[in-house]
Amino acid sequence: MNILENQILYQCEYCKKSFITKQGAKNHEEKYCYLSPIPKRKWLEKVKSCEHEWETKLSPMAGEEHLLEPDYDYCIHCSVTEMELRKLLNA
Ligand SMILES: [Zn+2]
Ligand SMILES: [Zn+2]
């Protein structure tokens, strides 16, 4: 986390977004920043310790928007998809 000089502002060290409070910047870095490695790391920990429960995501069929077809399976707890999990296990 960077502290900007001459200003009472805190800056995300990943995407350079500024915040008025330190807590706001910290919160952003840990949860919301798309450039920060922290949310991903936390999510990975969650995925590893999760007892997955699968649900099938339905998506509209191409050309038949009113019809739904099974798209992919995802975990209702950690929201990992089957494909992502397979990749993680092979990594
Ligand atoms: Zn950020
Ligand atoms: Zn899960």
GROMACS .gro file of N, CA and C and ligand atoms in nm:
model
  275
    1MET      N    1   0.085  -0.120   0.000
    1MET     CA    2   0.000   0.000   0.000
    1MET      C    3   0.088   0.125   0.000
    2ASN      N    4   0.063   0.217  -0.090
    2ASN     CA    5   0.141   0.340  -0.096
    2ASN      C    6   0.066   0.451  -0.023
    3ILE      N    7   0.142   0.537   0.045
    3ILE     CA    8   0.079   0.653   0.106
    3ILE      C    9   0.124   0.774   0.026
    4LEU      N   10   0.029   0.846  -0.032
    4LEU     CA   11   0.063   0.958  -0.118
    4LEU      C   12   0.112   1.075  -0.035
    5GLU      N   13   0.220   1.137  -0.079
    5GLU     CA   14   0.277   1.250  -0.008
    5GLU      C   15   0.189   1.373  -0.020
    6ASN      N   16   0.191   1.453   0.085
    6ASN     CA   17   0.118   1.580   0.088
    6ASN      C   18  -0.034   1.566   0.076
    7GLN      N   19  -0.081   1.446   0.087
    7GLN     CA   20  -0.225   1.427   0.079
    7GLN      C   21  -0.262   1.319   0.178
    8ILE      N   22  -0.380   1.331   0.234
    8ILE     CA   23  -0.424   1.223   0.321
    8ILE      C   24  -0.500   1.125   0.234
    9LEU      N   25  -0.423   1.050   0.160
    9LEU     CA   26  -0.484   0.953   0.071
    9LEU      C   27  -0.404   0.824   0.074
   10TYR      N   28  -0.471   0.718   0.058
   10TYR     CA   29  -0.406   0.589   0.048
   10TYR      C   30  -0.432   0.535  -0.091
   11GLN      N   31  -0.331   0.466  -0.143
   11GLN     CA   32  -0.342   0.422  -0.280
   11GLN      C   33  -0.323   0.271  -0.289
   12CYS      N   34  -0.403   0.209  -0.368
   12CYS     CA   35  -0.386   0.066  -0.393
   12CYS      C   36  -0.255   0.047  -0.466
   13GLU      N   37  -0.169  -0.043  -0.416
   13GLU     CA   38  -0.039  -0.058  -0.480
   13GLU      C   39  -0.048  -0.136  -0.610
   14TYR      N   40  -0.162  -0.193  -0.640
   14TYR     CA   41  -0.175  -0.272  -0.762
   14TYR      C   42  -0.236  -0.194  -0.878
   15CYS      N   43  -0.347  -0.125  -0.851
   15CYS     CA   44  -0.413  -0.055  -0.962
   15CYS      C   45  -0.406   0.097  -0.947
   16LYS      N   46  -0.344   0.144  -0.837
   16LYS     CA   47  -0.321   0.287  -0.814
   16LYS      C   48  -0.447   0.367  -0.785
   17LYS      N   49  -0.553   0.299  -0.754
   17LYS     CA   50  -0.675   0.370  -0.716
   17LYS      C   51  -0.655   0.431  -0.576
   18SER      N   52  -0.707   0.553  -0.556
   18SER     CA   53  -0.687   0.621  -0.427
   18SER      C   54  -0.806   0.605  -0.334
   19PHE      N   55  -0.775   0.604  -0.206
   19PHE     CA   56  -0.879   0.592  -0.105
   19PHE      C   57  -0.855   0.693   0.005
   20ILE      N   58  -0.964   0.737   0.068
   20ILE     CA   59  -0.952   0.834   0.175
   20ILE      C   60  -0.910   0.766   0.305
   21THR      N   61  -0.955   0.645   0.325
   21THR     CA   62  -0.918   0.576   0.448
   21THR      C   63  -0.826   0.458   0.420
   22LYS      N   64  -0.741   0.431   0.520
   22LYS     CA   65  -0.651   0.318   0.511
   22LYS      C   66  -0.730   0.188   0.503
   23GLN      N   67  -0.837   0.183   0.583
   23GLN     CA   68  -0.920   0.063   0.585
   23GLN      C   69  -0.984   0.038   0.447
   24GLY      N   70  -1.024   0.147   0.383
   24GLY     CA   71  -1.085   0.136   0.251
   24GLY      C   72  -0.986   0.079   0.151
   25ALA      N   73  -0.863   0.128   0.156
   25ALA     CA   74  -0.760   0.081   0.064
   25ALA      C   75  -0.728  -0.065   0.090
   26LYS      N   76  -0.719  -0.101   0.217
   26LYS     CA   77  -0.686  -0.237   0.256
   26LYS      C   78  -0.796  -0.333   0.210
   27ASN      N   79  -0.918  -0.291   0.237
   27ASN     CA   80  -1.034  -0.369   0.198
   27ASN      C   81  -1.035  -0.394   0.047
   28HIS      N   82  -1.007  -0.287  -0.026
   28HIS     CA   83  -1.003  -0.296  -0.171
   28HIS      C   84  -0.895  -0.394  -0.217
   29GLU      N   85  -0.775  -0.380  -0.162
   29GLU     CA   86  -0.664  -0.467  -0.202
   29GLU      C   87  -0.692  -0.613  -0.171
   30GLU      N   88  -0.762  -0.637  -0.061
   30GLU     CA   89  -0.784  -0.775  -0.020
   30GLU      C   90  -0.904  -0.839  -0.085
   31LYS      N   91  -1.000  -0.757  -0.126
   31LYS     CA   92  -1.123  -0.819  -0.175
   31LYS      C   93  -1.161  -0.782  -0.317
   32TYR      N   94  -1.139  -0.658  -0.356
   32TYR     CA   95  -1.204  -0.613  -0.479
   32TYR      C   96  -1.110  -0.583  -0.595
   33CYS      N   97  -0.982  -0.561  -0.567
   33CYS     CA   98  -0.894  -0.518  -0.674
   33CYS      C   99  -0.871  -0.632  -0.773
   34TYR      N  100  -0.896  -0.603  -0.900
   34TYR     CA  101  -0.879  -0.708  -0.999
   34TYR      C  102  -0.733  -0.730  -1.035
   35LEU      N  103  -0.645  -0.639  -0.993
   35LEU     CA  104  -0.502  -0.658  -1.019
   35LEU      C  105  -0.429  -0.719  -0.900
   36SER      N  106  -0.495  -0.721  -0.787
   36SER     CA  107  -0.431  -0.770  -0.666
   36SER      C  108  -0.430  -0.922  -0.661
   37PRO      N  109  -0.318  -0.981  -0.616
   37PRO     CA  110  -0.313  -1.128  -0.607
   37PRO      C  111  -0.385  -1.181  -0.483
   38ILE      N  112  -0.421  -1.090  -0.391
   38ILE     CA  113  -0.476  -1.135  -0.263
   38ILE      C  114  -0.614  -1.202  -0.275
   39PRO      N  115  -0.709  -1.140  -0.346
   39PRO     CA  116  -0.840  -1.205  -0.357
   39PRO      C  117  -0.828  -1.345  -0.420
   40LYS      N  118  -0.741  -1.358  -0.518
   40LYS     CA  119  -0.725  -1.486  -0.584
   40LYS      C  120  -0.667  -1.589  -0.487
   41ARG      N  121  -0.568  -1.545  -0.409
   41ARG     CA  122  -0.506  -1.636  -0.313
   41ARG      C  123  -0.610  -1.683  -0.212
   42LYS      N  124  -0.689  -1.587  -0.162
   42LYS     CA  125  -0.792  -1.622  -0.064
   42LYS      C  126  -0.894  -1.716  -0.124
   43TRP      N  127  -0.930  -1.690  -0.247
   43TRP     CA  128  -1.028  -1.774  -0.314
   43TRP      C  129  -0.973  -1.915  -0.330
   44LEU      N  130  -0.843  -1.925  -0.368
   44LEU     CA  131  -0.781  -2.056  -0.385
   44LEU      C  132  -0.783  -2.135  -0.255
   45GLU      N  133  -0.756  -2.064  -0.143
   45GLU     CA  134  -0.760  -2.132  -0.013
   45GLU      C  135  -0.900  -2.184   0.014
   46LYS      N  136  -0.999  -2.102  -0.019
   46LYS     CA  137  -1.137  -2.140   0.002
   46LYS      C  138  -1.171  -2.261  -0.083
   47VAL      N  139  -1.128  -2.258  -0.208
   47VAL     CA  140  -1.156  -2.369  -0.300
   47VAL      C  141  -1.096  -2.498  -0.247
   48LYS      N  142  -0.971  -2.488  -0.196
   48LYS     CA  143  -0.902  -2.608  -0.148
   48LYS      C  144  -0.969  -2.669  -0.026
   49SER      N  145  -1.025  -2.584   0.061
   49SER     CA  146  -1.083  -2.637   0.184
   49SER      C  147  -1.233  -2.661   0.171
   50CYS      N  148  -1.287  -2.633   0.053
   50CYS     CA  149  -1.432  -2.643   0.033
   50CYS      C  150  -1.475  -2.787   0.008
   51GLU      N  151  -1.589  -2.823   0.065
   51GLU     CA  152  -1.649  -2.951   0.027
   51GLU      C  153  -1.750  -2.918  -0.080
   52HIS      N  154  -1.706  -2.930  -0.202
   52HIS     CA  155  -1.785  -2.879  -0.314
   52HIS      C  156  -1.922  -2.945  -0.326
   53GLU      N  157  -2.016  -2.862  -0.360
   53GLU     CA  158  -2.150  -2.909  -0.389
   53GLU      C  159  -2.184  -2.852  -0.526
   54TRP      N  160  -2.210  -2.939  -0.621
   54TRP     CA  161  -2.219  -2.894  -0.760
   54TRP      C  162  -2.360  -2.859  -0.801
   55GLU      N  163  -2.368  -2.758  -0.879
   55GLU     CA  164  -2.495  -2.715  -0.937
   55GLU      C  165  -2.465  -2.689  -1.084
   56THR      N  166  -2.563  -2.715  -1.169
   56THR     CA  167  -2.539  -2.693  -1.312
   56THR      C  168  -2.587  -2.554  -1.352
   57LYS      N  169  -2.498  -2.482  -1.414
   57LYS     CA  170  -2.534  -2.349  -1.466
   57LYS      C  171  -2.603  -2.366  -1.600
   58LEU      N  172  -2.719  -2.303  -1.613
   58LEU     CA  173  -2.793  -2.312  -1.739
   58LEU      C  174  -2.775  -2.183  -1.817
   59SER      N  175  -2.755  -2.196  -1.945
   59SER     CA  176  -2.741  -2.078  -2.030
   59SER      C  177  -2.835  -2.089  -2.148
   60PRO      N  178  -2.879  -1.975  -2.200
   60PRO     CA  179  -2.966  -1.978  -2.318
   60PRO      C  180  -2.893  -2.041  -2.435
   61MET      N  181  -2.965  -2.121  -2.509
   61MET     CA  182  -2.908  -2.183  -2.628
   61MET      C  183  -2.886  -2.078  -2.736
   62ALA      N  184  -2.779  -2.091  -2.810
   62ALA     CA  185  -2.753  -1.997  -2.917
   62ALA      C  186  -2.863  -2.007  -3.021
   63GLY      N  187  -2.924  -1.895  -3.055
   63GLY     CA  188  -3.030  -1.895  -3.155
   63GLY      C  189  -3.167  -1.930  -3.099
   64GLU      N  190  -3.170  -1.992  -2.979
   64GLU     CA  191  -3.297  -2.029  -2.915
   64GLU      C  192  -3.295  -1.971  -2.774
   65GLU      N  193  -3.296  -1.838  -2.766
   65GLU     CA  194  -3.271  -1.769  -2.640
   65GLU      C  195  -3.369  -1.805  -2.529
   66HIS      N  196  -3.489  -1.854  -2.567
   66HIS     CA  197  -3.587  -1.888  -2.464
   66HIS      C  198  -3.564  -2.026  -2.407
   67LEU      N  199  -3.474  -2.103  -2.469
   67LEU     CA  200  -3.443  -2.236  -2.419
   67LEU      C  201  -3.312  -2.236  -2.342
   68LEU      N  202  -3.312  -2.308  -2.230
   68LEU     CA  203  -3.189  -2.316  -2.152
   68LEU      C  204  -3.126  -2.453  -2.171
   69GLU      N  205  -2.994  -2.453  -2.177
   69GLU     CA  206  -2.925  -2.581  -2.182
   69GLU      C  207  -2.815  -2.579  -2.077
   70PRO      N  208  -2.779  -2.697  -2.024
   70PRO     CA  209  -2.672  -2.704  -1.925
   70PRO      C  210  -2.543  -2.649  -1.984
   71ASP      N  211  -2.477  -2.559  -1.913
   71ASP     CA  212  -2.355  -2.498  -1.964
   71ASP      C  213  -2.233  -2.558  -1.894
   72TYR      N  214  -2.224  -2.537  -1.763
   72TYR     CA  215  -2.113  -2.596  -1.689
   72TYR      C  216  -2.155  -2.615  -1.545
   73ASP      N  217  -2.079  -2.697  -1.471
   73ASP     CA  218  -2.107  -2.718  -1.330
   73ASP      C  219  -2.020  -2.626  -1.246
   74TYR      N  220  -2.079  -2.573  -1.139
   74TYR     CA  221  -2.002  -2.488  -1.048
   74TYR      C  222  -2.041  -2.523  -0.905
   75CYS      N  223  -1.951  -2.489  -0.813
   75CYS     CA  224  -1.976  -2.515  -0.672
   75CYS      C  225  -2.055  -2.399  -0.613
   76ILE      N  226  -2.163  -2.433  -0.539
   76ILE     CA  227  -2.246  -2.326  -0.484
   76ILE      C  228  -2.180  -2.258  -0.365
   77HIS      N  229  -2.074  -2.315  -0.310
   77HIS     CA  230  -2.007  -2.254  -0.194
   77HIS      C  231  -1.892  -2.162  -0.235
   78CYS      N  232  -1.802  -2.213  -0.318
   78CYS     CA  233  -1.683  -2.134  -0.351
   78CYS      C  234  -1.688  -2.085  -0.496
   79SER      N  235  -1.791  -2.122  -0.569
   79SER     CA  236  -1.816  -2.079  -0.707
   79SER      C  237  -1.709  -2.120  -0.808
   80VAL      N  238  -1.626  -2.216  -0.770
   80VAL     CA  239  -1.531  -2.268  -0.868
   80VAL      C  240  -1.609  -2.349  -0.972
   81THR      N  241  -1.563  -2.347  -1.095
   81THR     CA  242  -1.628  -2.432  -1.196
   81THR      C  243  -1.548  -2.561  -1.209
   82GLU      N  244  -1.613  -2.662  -1.264
   82GLU     CA  245  -1.547  -2.791  -1.281
   82GLU      C  246  -1.417  -2.777  -1.360
   83MET      N  247  -1.424  -2.694  -1.464
   83MET     CA  248  -1.308  -2.676  -1.549
   83MET      C  249  -1.193  -2.610  -1.473
   84GLU      N  250  -1.226  -2.507  -1.394
   84GLU     CA  251  -1.124  -2.438  -1.315
   84GLU      C  252  -1.061  -2.534  -1.215
   85LEU      N  253  -1.146  -2.615  -1.152
   85LEU     CA  254  -1.095  -2.708  -1.052
   85LEU      C  255  -1.000  -2.808  -1.114
   86ARG      N  256  -1.035  -2.857  -1.232
   86ARG     CA  257  -0.949  -2.951  -1.301
   86ARG      C  258  -0.814  -2.888  -1.329
   87LYS      N  259  -0.817  -2.761  -1.372
   87LYS     CA  260  -0.693  -2.688  -1.401
   87LYS      C  261  -0.609  -2.671  -1.276
   88LEU      N  262  -0.679  -2.637  -1.165
   88LEU     CA  263  -0.608  -2.615  -1.038
   88LEU      C  264  -0.541  -2.742  -0.989
   89LEU      N  265  -0.610  -2.855  -1.008
   89LEU     CA  266  -0.555  -2.981  -0.961
   89LEU      C  267  -0.437  -3.024  -1.046
   90ASN      N  268  -0.437  -2.985  -1.171
   90ASN     CA  269  -0.326  -3.022  -1.259
   90ASN      C  270  -0.208  -2.927  -1.249
   91ALA      N  271  -0.231  -2.813  -1.185
   91ALA     CA  272  -0.124  -2.712  -1.178
   91ALA      C  273  -0.015  -2.754  -1.082
   92ZN      ZN  274  -0.652  -0.190  -0.668
   93ZN      ZN  275  -1.656  -2.550  -0.349
   0.00000   0.00000   0.00000
